[in-house]
Short mmCIF file of N, CA, C and O in Angstrom, two decimals:
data_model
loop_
_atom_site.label_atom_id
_atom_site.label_comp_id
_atom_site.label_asym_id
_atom_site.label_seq_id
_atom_site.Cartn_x
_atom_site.Cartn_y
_atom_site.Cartn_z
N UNK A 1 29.77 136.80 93.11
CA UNK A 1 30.89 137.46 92.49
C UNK A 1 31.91 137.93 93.53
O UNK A 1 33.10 137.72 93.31
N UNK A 2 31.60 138.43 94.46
CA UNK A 2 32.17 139.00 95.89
C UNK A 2 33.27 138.11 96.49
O UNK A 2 34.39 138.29 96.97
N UNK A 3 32.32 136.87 96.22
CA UNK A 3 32.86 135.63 97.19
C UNK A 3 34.08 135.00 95.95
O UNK A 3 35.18 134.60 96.36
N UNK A 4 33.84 134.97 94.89
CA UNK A 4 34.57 134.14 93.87
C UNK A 4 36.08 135.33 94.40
O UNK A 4 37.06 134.83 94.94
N UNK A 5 36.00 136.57 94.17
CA UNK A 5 36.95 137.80 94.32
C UNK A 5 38.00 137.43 95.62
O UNK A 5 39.22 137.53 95.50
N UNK A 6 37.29 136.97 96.94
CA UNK A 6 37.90 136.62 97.84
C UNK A 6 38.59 135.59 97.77
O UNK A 6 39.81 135.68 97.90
N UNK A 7 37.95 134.34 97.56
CA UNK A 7 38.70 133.41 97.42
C UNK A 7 39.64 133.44 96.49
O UNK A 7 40.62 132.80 96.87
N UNK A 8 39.79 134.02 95.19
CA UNK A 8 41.16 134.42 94.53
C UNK A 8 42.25 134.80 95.69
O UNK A 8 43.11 133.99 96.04
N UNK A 9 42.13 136.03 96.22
CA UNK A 9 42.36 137.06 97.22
C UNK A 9 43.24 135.73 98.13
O UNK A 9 44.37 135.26 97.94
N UNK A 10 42.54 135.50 98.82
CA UNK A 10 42.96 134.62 100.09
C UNK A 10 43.67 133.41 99.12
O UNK A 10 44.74 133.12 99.65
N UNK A 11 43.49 132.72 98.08
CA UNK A 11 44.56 131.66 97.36
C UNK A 11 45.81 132.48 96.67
O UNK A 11 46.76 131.77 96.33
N UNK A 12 45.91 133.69 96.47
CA UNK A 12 47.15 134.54 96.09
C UNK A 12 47.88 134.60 97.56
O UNK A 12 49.00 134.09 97.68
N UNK A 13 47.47 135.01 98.28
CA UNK A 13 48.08 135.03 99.46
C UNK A 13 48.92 133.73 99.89
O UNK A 13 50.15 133.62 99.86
N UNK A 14 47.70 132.51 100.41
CA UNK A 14 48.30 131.38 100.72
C UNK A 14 49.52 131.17 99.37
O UNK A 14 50.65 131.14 99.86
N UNK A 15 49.55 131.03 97.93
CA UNK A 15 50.49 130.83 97.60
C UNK A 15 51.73 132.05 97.49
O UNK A 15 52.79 131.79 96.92
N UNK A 16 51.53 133.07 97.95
CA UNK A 16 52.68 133.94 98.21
C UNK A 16 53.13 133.69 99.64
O UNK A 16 54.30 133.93 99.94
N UNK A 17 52.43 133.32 100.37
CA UNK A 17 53.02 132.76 101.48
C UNK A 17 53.83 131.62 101.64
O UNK A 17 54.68 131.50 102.52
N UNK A 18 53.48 130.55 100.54
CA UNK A 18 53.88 129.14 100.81
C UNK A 18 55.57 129.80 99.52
O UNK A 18 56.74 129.63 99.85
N UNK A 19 55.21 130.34 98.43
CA UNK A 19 56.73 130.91 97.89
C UNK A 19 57.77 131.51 98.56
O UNK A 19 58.90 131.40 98.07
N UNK A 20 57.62 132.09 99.52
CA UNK A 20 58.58 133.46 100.02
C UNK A 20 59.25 131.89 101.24
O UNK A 20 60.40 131.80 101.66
N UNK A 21 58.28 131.05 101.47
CA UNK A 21 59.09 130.10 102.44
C UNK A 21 60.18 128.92 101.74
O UNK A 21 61.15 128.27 102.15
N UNK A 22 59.45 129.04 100.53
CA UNK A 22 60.41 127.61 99.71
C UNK A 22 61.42 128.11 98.63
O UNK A 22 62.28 127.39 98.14
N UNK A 23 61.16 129.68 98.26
CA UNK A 23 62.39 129.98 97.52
C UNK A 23 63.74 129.82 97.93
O UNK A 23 64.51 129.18 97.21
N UNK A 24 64.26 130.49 99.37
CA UNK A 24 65.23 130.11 100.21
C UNK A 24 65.80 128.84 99.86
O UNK A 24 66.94 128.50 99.52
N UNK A 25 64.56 128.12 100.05
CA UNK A 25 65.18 126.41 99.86
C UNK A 25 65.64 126.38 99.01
O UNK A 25 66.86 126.25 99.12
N UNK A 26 65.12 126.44 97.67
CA UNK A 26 65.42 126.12 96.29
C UNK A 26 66.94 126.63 96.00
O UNK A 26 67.87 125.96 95.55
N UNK A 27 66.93 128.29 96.45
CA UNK A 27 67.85 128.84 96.28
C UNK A 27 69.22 128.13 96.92
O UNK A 27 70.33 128.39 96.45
N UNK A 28 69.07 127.37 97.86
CA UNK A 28 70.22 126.71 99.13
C UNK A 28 70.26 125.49 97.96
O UNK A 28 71.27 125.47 97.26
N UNK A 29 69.61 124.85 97.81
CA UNK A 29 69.54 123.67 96.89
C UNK A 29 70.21 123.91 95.88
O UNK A 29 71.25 123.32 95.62
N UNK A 30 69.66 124.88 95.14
CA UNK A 30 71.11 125.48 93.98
C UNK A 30 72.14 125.57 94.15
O UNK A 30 72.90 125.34 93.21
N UNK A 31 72.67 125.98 95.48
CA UNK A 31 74.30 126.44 95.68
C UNK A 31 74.86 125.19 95.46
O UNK A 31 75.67 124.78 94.63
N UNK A 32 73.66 124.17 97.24
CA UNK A 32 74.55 123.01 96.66
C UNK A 32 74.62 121.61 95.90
O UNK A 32 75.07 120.51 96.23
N UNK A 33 74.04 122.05 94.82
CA UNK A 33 73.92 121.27 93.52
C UNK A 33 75.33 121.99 92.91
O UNK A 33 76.40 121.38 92.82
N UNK A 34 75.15 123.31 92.55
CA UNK A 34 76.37 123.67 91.85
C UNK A 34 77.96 123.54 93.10
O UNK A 34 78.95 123.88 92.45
N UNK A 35 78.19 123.33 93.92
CA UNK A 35 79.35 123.12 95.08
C UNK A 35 79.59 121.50 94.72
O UNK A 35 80.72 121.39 94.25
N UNK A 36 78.90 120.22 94.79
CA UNK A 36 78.65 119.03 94.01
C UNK A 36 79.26 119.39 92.50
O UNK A 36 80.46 119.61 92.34
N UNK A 37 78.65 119.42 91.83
CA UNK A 37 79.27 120.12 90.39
C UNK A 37 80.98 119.61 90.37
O UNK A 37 81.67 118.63 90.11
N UNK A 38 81.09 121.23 90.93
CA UNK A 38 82.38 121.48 91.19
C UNK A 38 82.95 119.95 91.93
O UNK A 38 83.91 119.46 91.33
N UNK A 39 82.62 119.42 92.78
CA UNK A 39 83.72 118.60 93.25
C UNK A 39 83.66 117.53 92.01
O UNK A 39 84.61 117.16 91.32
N UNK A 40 82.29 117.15 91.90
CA UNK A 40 82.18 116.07 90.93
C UNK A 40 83.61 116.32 89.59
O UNK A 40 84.52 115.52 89.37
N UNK A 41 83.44 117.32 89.08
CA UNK A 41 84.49 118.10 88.30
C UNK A 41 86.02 117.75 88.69
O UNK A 41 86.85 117.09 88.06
N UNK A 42 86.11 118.36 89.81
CA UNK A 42 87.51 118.12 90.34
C UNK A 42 87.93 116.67 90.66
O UNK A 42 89.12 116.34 90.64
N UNK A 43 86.70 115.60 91.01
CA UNK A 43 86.78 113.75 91.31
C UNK A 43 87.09 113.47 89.65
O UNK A 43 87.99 112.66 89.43
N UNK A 44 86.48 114.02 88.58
CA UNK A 44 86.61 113.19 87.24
C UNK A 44 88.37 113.51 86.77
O UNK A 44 89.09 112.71 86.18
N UNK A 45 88.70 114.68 87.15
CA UNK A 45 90.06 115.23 86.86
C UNK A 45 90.85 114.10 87.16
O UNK A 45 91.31 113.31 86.34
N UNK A 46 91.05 114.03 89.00
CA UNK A 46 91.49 113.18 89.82
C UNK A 46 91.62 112.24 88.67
O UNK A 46 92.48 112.27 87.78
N UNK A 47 90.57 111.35 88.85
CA UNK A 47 90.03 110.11 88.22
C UNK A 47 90.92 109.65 87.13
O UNK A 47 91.53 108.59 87.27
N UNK A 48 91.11 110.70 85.56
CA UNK A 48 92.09 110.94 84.59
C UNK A 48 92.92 110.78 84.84
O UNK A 48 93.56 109.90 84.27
N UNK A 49 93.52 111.56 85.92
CA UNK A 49 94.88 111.83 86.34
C UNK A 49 95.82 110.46 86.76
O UNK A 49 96.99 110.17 86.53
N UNK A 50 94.72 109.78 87.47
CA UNK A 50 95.13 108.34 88.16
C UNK A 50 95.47 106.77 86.86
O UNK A 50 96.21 105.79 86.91
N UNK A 51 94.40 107.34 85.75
CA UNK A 51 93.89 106.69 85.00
C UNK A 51 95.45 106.39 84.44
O UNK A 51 96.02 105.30 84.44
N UNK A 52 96.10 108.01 83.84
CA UNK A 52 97.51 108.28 83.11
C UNK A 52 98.62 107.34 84.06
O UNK A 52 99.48 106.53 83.71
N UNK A 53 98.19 107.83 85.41
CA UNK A 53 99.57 107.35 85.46
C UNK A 53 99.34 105.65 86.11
O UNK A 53 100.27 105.31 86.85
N UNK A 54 98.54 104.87 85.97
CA UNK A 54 98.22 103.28 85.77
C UNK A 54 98.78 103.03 84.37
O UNK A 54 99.29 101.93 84.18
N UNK A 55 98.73 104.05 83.21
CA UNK A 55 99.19 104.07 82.23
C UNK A 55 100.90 103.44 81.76
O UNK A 55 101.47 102.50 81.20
N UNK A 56 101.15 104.72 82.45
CA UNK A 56 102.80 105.39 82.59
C UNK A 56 103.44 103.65 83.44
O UNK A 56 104.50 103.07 83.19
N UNK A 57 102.34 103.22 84.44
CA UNK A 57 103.17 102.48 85.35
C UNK A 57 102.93 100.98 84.53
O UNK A 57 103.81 100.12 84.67
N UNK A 58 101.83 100.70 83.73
CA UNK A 58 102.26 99.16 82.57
C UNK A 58 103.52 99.44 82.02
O UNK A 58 104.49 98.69 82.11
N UNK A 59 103.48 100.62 81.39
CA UNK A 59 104.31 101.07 80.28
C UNK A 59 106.03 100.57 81.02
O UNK A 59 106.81 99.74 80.54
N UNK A 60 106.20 101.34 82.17
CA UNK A 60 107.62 100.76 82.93
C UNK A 60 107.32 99.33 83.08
O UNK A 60 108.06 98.57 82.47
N UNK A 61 106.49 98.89 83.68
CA UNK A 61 106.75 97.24 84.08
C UNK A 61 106.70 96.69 82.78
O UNK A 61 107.68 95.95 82.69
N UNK A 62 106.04 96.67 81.70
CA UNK A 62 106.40 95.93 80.47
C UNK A 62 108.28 95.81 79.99
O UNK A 62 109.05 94.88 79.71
N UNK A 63 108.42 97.64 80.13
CA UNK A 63 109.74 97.33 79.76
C UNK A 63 110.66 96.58 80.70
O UNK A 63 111.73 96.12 80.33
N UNK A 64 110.27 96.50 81.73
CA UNK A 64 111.17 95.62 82.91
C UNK A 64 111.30 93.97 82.42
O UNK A 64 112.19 93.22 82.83
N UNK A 65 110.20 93.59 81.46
CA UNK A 65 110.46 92.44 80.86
C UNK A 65 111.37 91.86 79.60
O UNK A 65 111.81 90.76 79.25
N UNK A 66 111.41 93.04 79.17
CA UNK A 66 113.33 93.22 78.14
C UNK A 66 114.58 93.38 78.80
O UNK A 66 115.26 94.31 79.26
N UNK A 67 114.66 92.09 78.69
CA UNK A 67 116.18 91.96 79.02
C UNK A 67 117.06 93.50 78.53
O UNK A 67 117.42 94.17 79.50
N UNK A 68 117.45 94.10 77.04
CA UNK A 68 117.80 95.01 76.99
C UNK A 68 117.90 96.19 77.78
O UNK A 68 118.90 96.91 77.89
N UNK A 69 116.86 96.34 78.30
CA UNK A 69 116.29 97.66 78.97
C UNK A 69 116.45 97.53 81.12
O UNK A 69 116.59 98.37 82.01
N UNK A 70 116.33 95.83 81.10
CA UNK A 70 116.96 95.62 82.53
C UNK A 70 118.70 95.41 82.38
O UNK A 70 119.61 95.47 83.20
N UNK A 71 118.67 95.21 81.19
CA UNK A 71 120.68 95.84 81.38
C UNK A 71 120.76 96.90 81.41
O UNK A 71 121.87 96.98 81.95
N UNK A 72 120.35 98.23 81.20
CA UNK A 72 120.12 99.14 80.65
C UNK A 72 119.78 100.21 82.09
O UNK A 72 120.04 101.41 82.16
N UNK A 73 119.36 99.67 82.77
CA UNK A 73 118.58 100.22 83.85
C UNK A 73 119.85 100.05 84.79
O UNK A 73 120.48 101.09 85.01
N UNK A 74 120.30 98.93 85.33
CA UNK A 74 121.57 97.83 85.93
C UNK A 74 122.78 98.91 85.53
O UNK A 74 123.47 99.51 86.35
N UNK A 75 122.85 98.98 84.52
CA UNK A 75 124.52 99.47 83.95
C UNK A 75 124.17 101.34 84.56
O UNK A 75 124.93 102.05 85.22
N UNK A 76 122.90 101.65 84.07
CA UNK A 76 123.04 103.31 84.51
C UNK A 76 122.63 103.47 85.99
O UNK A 76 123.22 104.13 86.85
N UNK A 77 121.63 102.83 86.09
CA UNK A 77 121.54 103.39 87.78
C UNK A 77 122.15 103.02 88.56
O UNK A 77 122.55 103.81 89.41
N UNK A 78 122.49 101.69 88.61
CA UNK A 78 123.07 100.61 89.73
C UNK A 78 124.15 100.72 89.42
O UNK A 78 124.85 100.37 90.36
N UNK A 79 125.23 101.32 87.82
CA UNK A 79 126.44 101.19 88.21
C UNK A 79 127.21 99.70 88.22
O UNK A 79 128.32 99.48 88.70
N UNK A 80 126.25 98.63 87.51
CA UNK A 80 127.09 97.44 88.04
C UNK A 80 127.54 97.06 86.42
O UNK A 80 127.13 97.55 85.37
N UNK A 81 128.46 96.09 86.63
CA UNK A 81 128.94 95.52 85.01
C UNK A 81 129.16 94.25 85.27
O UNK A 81 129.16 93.82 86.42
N UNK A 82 129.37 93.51 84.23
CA UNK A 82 129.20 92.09 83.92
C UNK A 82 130.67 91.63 84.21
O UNK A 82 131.60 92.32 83.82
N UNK A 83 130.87 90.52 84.87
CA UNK A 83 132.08 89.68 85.35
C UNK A 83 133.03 89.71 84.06
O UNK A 83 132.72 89.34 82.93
N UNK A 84 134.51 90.35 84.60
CA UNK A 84 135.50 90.03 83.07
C UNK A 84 135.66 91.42 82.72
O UNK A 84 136.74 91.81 82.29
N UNK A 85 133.89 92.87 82.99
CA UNK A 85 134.25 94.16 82.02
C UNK A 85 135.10 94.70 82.73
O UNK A 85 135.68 94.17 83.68
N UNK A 86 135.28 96.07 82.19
CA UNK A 86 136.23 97.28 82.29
C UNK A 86 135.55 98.22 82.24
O UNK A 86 134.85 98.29 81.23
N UNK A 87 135.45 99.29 83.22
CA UNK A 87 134.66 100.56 82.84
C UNK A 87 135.98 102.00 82.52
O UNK A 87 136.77 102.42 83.36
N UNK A 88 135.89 102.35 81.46
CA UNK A 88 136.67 103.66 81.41
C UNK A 88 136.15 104.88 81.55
O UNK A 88 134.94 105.00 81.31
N UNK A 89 136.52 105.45 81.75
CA UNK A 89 135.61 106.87 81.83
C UNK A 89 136.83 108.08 81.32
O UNK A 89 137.98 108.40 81.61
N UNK A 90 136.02 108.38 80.63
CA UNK A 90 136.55 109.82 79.51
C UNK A 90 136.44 111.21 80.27
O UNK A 90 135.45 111.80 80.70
N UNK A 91 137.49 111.46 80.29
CA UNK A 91 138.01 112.77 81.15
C UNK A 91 138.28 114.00 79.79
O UNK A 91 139.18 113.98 78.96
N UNK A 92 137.02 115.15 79.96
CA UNK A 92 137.44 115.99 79.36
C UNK A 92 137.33 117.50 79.64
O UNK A 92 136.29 118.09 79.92
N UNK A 93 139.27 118.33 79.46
CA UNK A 93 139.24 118.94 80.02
C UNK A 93 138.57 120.28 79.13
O UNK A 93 138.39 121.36 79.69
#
């Protein structure tokens, strides 16, 4: 009975000894599982973000294939007009 008592005794120990060394770990392991998390989080955002504007950028090059919309582009940004026009411009005071 003595002996069964000890050996409890001395296996509480060894495993309070072998805990107090690997909680630390676990605990470090947690931070950086949750620090991962977070970036993983902030990479899927990214990710979306990139996704939209691959979006945004078919969306312009499609319209670059309408004639309408490359006159359209030509006449407002570039300022240019077709051989023969007239540009007037309305002055108001």
């Amino acid at each position: 009975m003595e002996f069964k008592r000890m050996m409890m005794v001395v296996l509480m120990i060894i495993s309070l000894a072998y805990m107090t060394r690997e909680i630390p770990k676990i605990y470090t392991s947690l931070l950086k599982i949750d620090k991962l998390n977070g970036e993983l989080n902030s990479i899927k955002l990214k990710k979306q973000s990139l996704k939209d504007e691959i979006v945004r950028y078919k969306i312009a090059t499609e319209h670059l294939k309408d004639d309408f919309y490359k006159e359209k582009i030509v006449r407002e940004k570039l300022k240019m007009v077709k051989p023969g026009e007239k540009i007037y411009k309305v002055l108001v005071k």
